[in-house]
Amino acid sequence: MTTNNHKWFSEGRYGLFIHFGLYSIAARHEWVQTLEEVDVESYQKYFDQFNPDLLDAKEWAKKTKAAGFKYVTITAKHHEGFCLWDTKETSYNITQTSYQRDLLGELIEAFREEGLKIGIYYSLLDWHHPEFLVDGYHPMRNNPEFIQNQQDNMENYRAFMFAQVKELLTNYGTIDYLWFDFSYQSRDWGTSVGKGADDWGSVELEKLIYSIQPNILINDRLGLNRGVLTPEQFARSKGMENEADVWETVQTLNNSWGYDRDNLNFKSSEMVAKQLVDTVSKGGNITINIGPNARGLWDEQSDTILSEVGDWLTRHGVSIYGATGSNYPAPLDCRYTQKGNKLFLQIFSWPYRTLLLPELGGKVAFARLLNDGSEIRFTDTKNLSGKRASNTNLYKEITEVNIKEALDPTMLMLNL
Ligand code: H79
């Protein structure tokens, strides 16, 4: 994987995840089938009811674009096994429901039209396929009779999976990103209750993928110890990164990926913006999730959060897109992002009067607020005399930014 091929990804920084499937009807977490140990026959009612009549692919795409996202990753198939495209490999797909249409194809087209890069999420786990061997995550894991009647046909399952991946990479034009979920080796869910690279045939699968789409980006969950790192629901801390890493933290808005009606425990838009800044300051991407509801609409809370972050991005996007971390040490409760000779200082917690910026003495040509472009006056401690100057030994070279007049806590842009 060369970073150059994936410039769009590292420059884009902000992605949208879409989790949509039969679980959107249950509306109580996308893992409902396992959490409630529902067998395939009982789960069928969601397939029979599936018909997102208010879904407007173009509207989703327009909103996504307006909210400042640069790429989108869509669940073509989640663990439940339901497929959002016209797959020839199983009738457990959207064209066989009342909805009938190839939603994945329509979404890809609509998002592409808005200039977004396209990611496909494909679950390696499959709780519908009869030959997918029961493991510790499977809905039937506590059902000895079911387990006893199962035969070891993972080879058939692999063939099914390979054929599906081939369809996805052949029938929808250029796919920029393939997002697999998941091998237990991918991170420290690390128990033997799940499956890994050998079960999926990951080495062969990867070959197949590159033979069809040589420039595609693949995430790290095939268990091969390579690909885009995808820390889920946690932030990468400073020091964990390595220059060669391409990484993306993926985050929910309310701790559920699928639409979760009664869970109103939403992050604030401010928190999302801070997570975005924090991520870019560490050289990574962040992908935020939306779980549309069973009628194909985005819930109001998520809609509002995403559009508020989008508003923030219209003013501050210059410090996010194409930016990365900085080697200058940020003051307490602040983050730096940098793009060439522009250094952006995000102030998470507004200080009383002045900000001291270590190691910037003599280096700052101009400072301004980003939200309105107004000048910020600053003092270079290099030019201070007397007692103040001797104090600077503590900080070596410091630029003291006078922020008394700044009313709206926001990002400072420093021209170096
Ligand atoms: O698609 C989303 C998740 O459903 C999926 N990855 C993201 C992008 C994911 N699959 N597995 N995991 C996350 C990790 C497994 C977590 C579990 Fe649990 C802990 C499974 C059972 C306990 C989380 C909490 C899911 C159910 C309860």
mmCIF file with all atom_site columns, C-alpha atoms and ligand atoms in Angstrom, residues 17 19 23 29-32 34-35 75 78-79 121 125 127 136-137 179 181-182 187 189 221 232 250 252 255 257-258 289, ligand 1:
data_model
loop_
_atom_site.group_PDB
_atom_site.id
_atom_site.type_symbol
_atom_site.label_atom_id
_atom_site.label_alt_id
_atom_site.label_comp_id
_atom_site.label_asym_id
_atom_site.label_entity_id
_atom_site.label_seq_id
_atom_site.pdbx_PDB_ins_code
_atom_site.Cartn_x
_atom_site.Cartn_y
_atom_site.Cartn_z
_atom_site.occupancy
_atom_site.B_iso_or_equiv
_atom_site.pdbx_formal_charge
_atom_site.auth_seq_id
_atom_site.auth_comp_id
_atom_site.auth_asym_id
_atom_site.auth_atom_id
_atom_site.pdbx_PDB_model_num
ATOM   1  C  CA  . PHE A 1 17  ? -20.348 5.512   7.471  1.00 0.00 ? 17  PHE A CA  1
ATOM   2  C  CA  . HIS A 1 19  ? -25.274 1.356   8.436  1.00 0.00 ? 19  HIS A CA  1
ATOM   3  C  CA  . TYR A 1 23  ? -31.679 -4.373  11.780 1.00 0.00 ? 23  TYR A CA  1
ATOM   4  C  CA  . HIS A 1 29  ? -28.630 -2.159  17.646 1.00 0.00 ? 29  HIS A CA  1
ATOM   5  C  CA  . GLU A 1 30  ? -27.260 -3.886  14.544 1.00 0.00 ? 30  GLU A CA  1
ATOM   6  C  CA  . TRP A 1 31  ? -26.169 -6.827  16.696 1.00 0.00 ? 31  TRP A CA  1
ATOM   7  C  CA  . VAL A 1 32  ? -29.767 -7.544  17.753 1.00 0.00 ? 32  VAL A CA  1
ATOM   8  C  CA  . THR A 1 34  ? -26.863 -12.161 18.347 1.00 0.00 ? 34  THR A CA  1
ATOM   9  C  CA  . LEU A 1 35  ? -27.746 -10.124 21.408 1.00 0.00 ? 35  LEU A CA  1
ATOM   10 C  CA  . THR A 1 75  ? -22.799 -1.478  4.439  1.00 0.00 ? 75  THR A CA  1
ATOM   11 C  CA  . HIS A 1 78  ? -23.640 -6.568  7.621  1.00 0.00 ? 78  HIS A CA  1
ATOM   12 C  CA  . HIS A 1 79  ? -23.278 -9.566  9.939  1.00 0.00 ? 79  HIS A CA  1
ATOM   13 C  CA  . TYR A 1 121 ? -18.401 -2.301  3.854  1.00 0.00 ? 121 TYR A CA  1
ATOM   14 C  CA  . LEU A 1 125 ? -19.329 -12.685 9.366  1.00 0.00 ? 125 LEU A CA  1
ATOM   15 C  CA  . TRP A 1 127 ? -25.387 -15.159 10.329 1.00 0.00 ? 127 TRP A CA  1
ATOM   16 C  CA  . GLY A 1 136 ? -18.663 -17.195 19.642 1.00 0.00 ? 136 GLY A CA  1
ATOM   17 C  CA  . TYR A 1 137 ? -20.341 -14.202 17.976 1.00 0.00 ? 137 TYR A CA  1
ATOM   18 C  CA  . TRP A 1 179 ? -13.999 -2.199  4.467  1.00 0.00 ? 179 TRP A CA  1
ATOM   19 C  CA  . ASP A 1 181 ? -15.446 -6.650  9.292  1.00 0.00 ? 181 ASP A CA  1
ATOM   20 C  CA  . PHE A 1 182 ? -13.762 -8.546  10.992 1.00 0.00 ? 182 PHE A CA  1
ATOM   21 C  CA  . ARG A 1 187 ? -7.373  -5.879  17.172 1.00 0.00 ? 187 ARG A CA  1
ATOM   22 C  CA  . TRP A 1 189 ? -11.243 -8.292  20.602 1.00 0.00 ? 189 TRP A CA  1
ATOM   23 C  CA  . ARG A 1 221 ? -9.612  -6.396  9.323  1.00 0.00 ? 221 ARG A CA  1
ATOM   24 C  CA  . GLU A 1 232 ? -13.344 1.534   16.456 1.00 0.00 ? 232 GLU A CA  1
ATOM   25 C  CA  . VAL A 1 250 ? -14.649 5.076   13.182 1.00 0.00 ? 250 VAL A CA  1
ATOM   26 C  CA  . THR A 1 252 ? -20.913 6.280   16.223 1.00 0.00 ? 252 THR A CA  1
ATOM   27 C  CA  . ASN A 1 255 ? -23.068 3.988   20.512 1.00 0.00 ? 255 ASN A CA  1
ATOM   28 C  CA  . TRP A 1 257 ? -24.237 1.737   14.301 1.00 0.00 ? 257 TRP A CA  1
ATOM   29 C  CA  . GLY A 1 258 ? -27.672 0.631   13.208 1.00 0.00 ? 258 GLY A CA  1
ATOM   30 C  CA  . ASN A 1 289 ? -21.765 6.976   11.351 1.00 0.00 ? 289 ASN A CA  1
HETATM 31 O  O1  . H79 B 2 .   ? -20.459 -2.401  11.925 1.00 0.00 ? 1   H79 B O1  1
HETATM 32 C  C1  . H79 B 2 .   ? -20.089 -1.890  13.191 1.00 0.00 ? 1   H79 B C1  1
HETATM 33 C  C2  . H79 B 2 .   ? -20.130 -2.947  14.249 1.00 0.00 ? 1   H79 B C2  1
HETATM 34 O  O2  . H79 B 2 .   ? -21.344 -3.680  14.236 1.00 0.00 ? 1   H79 B O2  1
HETATM 35 C  C3  . H79 B 2 .   ? -18.969 -3.788  13.847 1.00 0.00 ? 1   H79 B C3  1
HETATM 36 N  N1  . H79 B 2 .   ? -17.996 -2.849  13.332 1.00 0.00 ? 1   H79 B N1  1
HETATM 37 C  C4  . H79 B 2 .   ? -18.618 -1.558  13.227 1.00 0.00 ? 1   H79 B C4  1
HETATM 38 C  C5  . H79 B 2 .   ? -18.104 -0.760  12.074 1.00 0.00 ? 1   H79 B C5  1
HETATM 39 C  C6  . H79 B 2 .   ? -18.429 -4.655  14.871 1.00 0.00 ? 1   H79 B C6  1
HETATM 40 N  N2  . H79 B 2 .   ? -18.396 -5.938  14.699 1.00 0.00 ? 1   H79 B N2  1
HETATM 41 N  N3  . H79 B 2 .   ? -17.846 -6.460  15.732 1.00 0.00 ? 1   H79 B N3  1
HETATM 42 N  N4  . H79 B 2 .   ? -17.516 -5.547  16.547 1.00 0.00 ? 1   H79 B N4  1
HETATM 43 C  C7  . H79 B 2 .   ? -17.876 -4.386  16.075 1.00 0.00 ? 1   H79 B C7  1
HETATM 44 C  C8  . H79 B 2 .   ? -16.859 -5.819  17.803 1.00 0.00 ? 1   H79 B C8  1
HETATM 45 C  C9  . H79 B 2 .   ? -17.692 -6.710  18.590 1.00 0.00 ? 1   H79 B C9  1
HETATM 46 C  C10 . H79 B 2 .   ? -18.211 -6.207  19.722 1.00 0.00 ? 1   H79 B C10 1
HETATM 47 C  C11 . H79 B 2 .   ? -19.041 -7.032  20.582 1.00 0.00 ? 1   H79 B C11 1
HETATM 48 FE FE1 . H79 B 2 .   ? -20.853 -6.518  21.145 1.00 0.00 ? 1   H79 B FE1 1
HETATM 49 C  C12 . H79 B 2 .   ? -19.027 -6.930  21.962 1.00 0.00 ? 1   H79 B C12 1
HETATM 50 C  C13 . H79 B 2 .   ? -19.941 -8.022  20.190 1.00 0.00 ? 1   H79 B C13 1
HETATM 51 C  C14 . H79 B 2 .   ? -20.614 -8.484  21.342 1.00 0.00 ? 1   H79 B C14 1
HETATM 52 C  C15 . H79 B 2 .   ? -20.046 -7.803  22.454 1.00 0.00 ? 1   H79 B C15 1
HETATM 53 C  C16 . H79 B 2 .   ? -21.052 -4.513  20.604 1.00 0.00 ? 1   H79 B C16 1
HETATM 54 C  C17 . H79 B 2 .   ? -21.552 -4.696  21.870 1.00 0.00 ? 1   H79 B C17 1
HETATM 55 C  C18 . H79 B 2 .   ? -21.781 -5.378  19.750 1.00 0.00 ? 1   H79 B C18 1
HETATM 56 C  C19 . H79 B 2 .   ? -22.699 -6.052  20.549 1.00 0.00 ? 1   H79 B C19 1
HETATM 57 C  C20 . H79 B 2 .   ? -22.558 -5.631  21.838 1.00 0.00 ? 1   H79 B C20 1
#
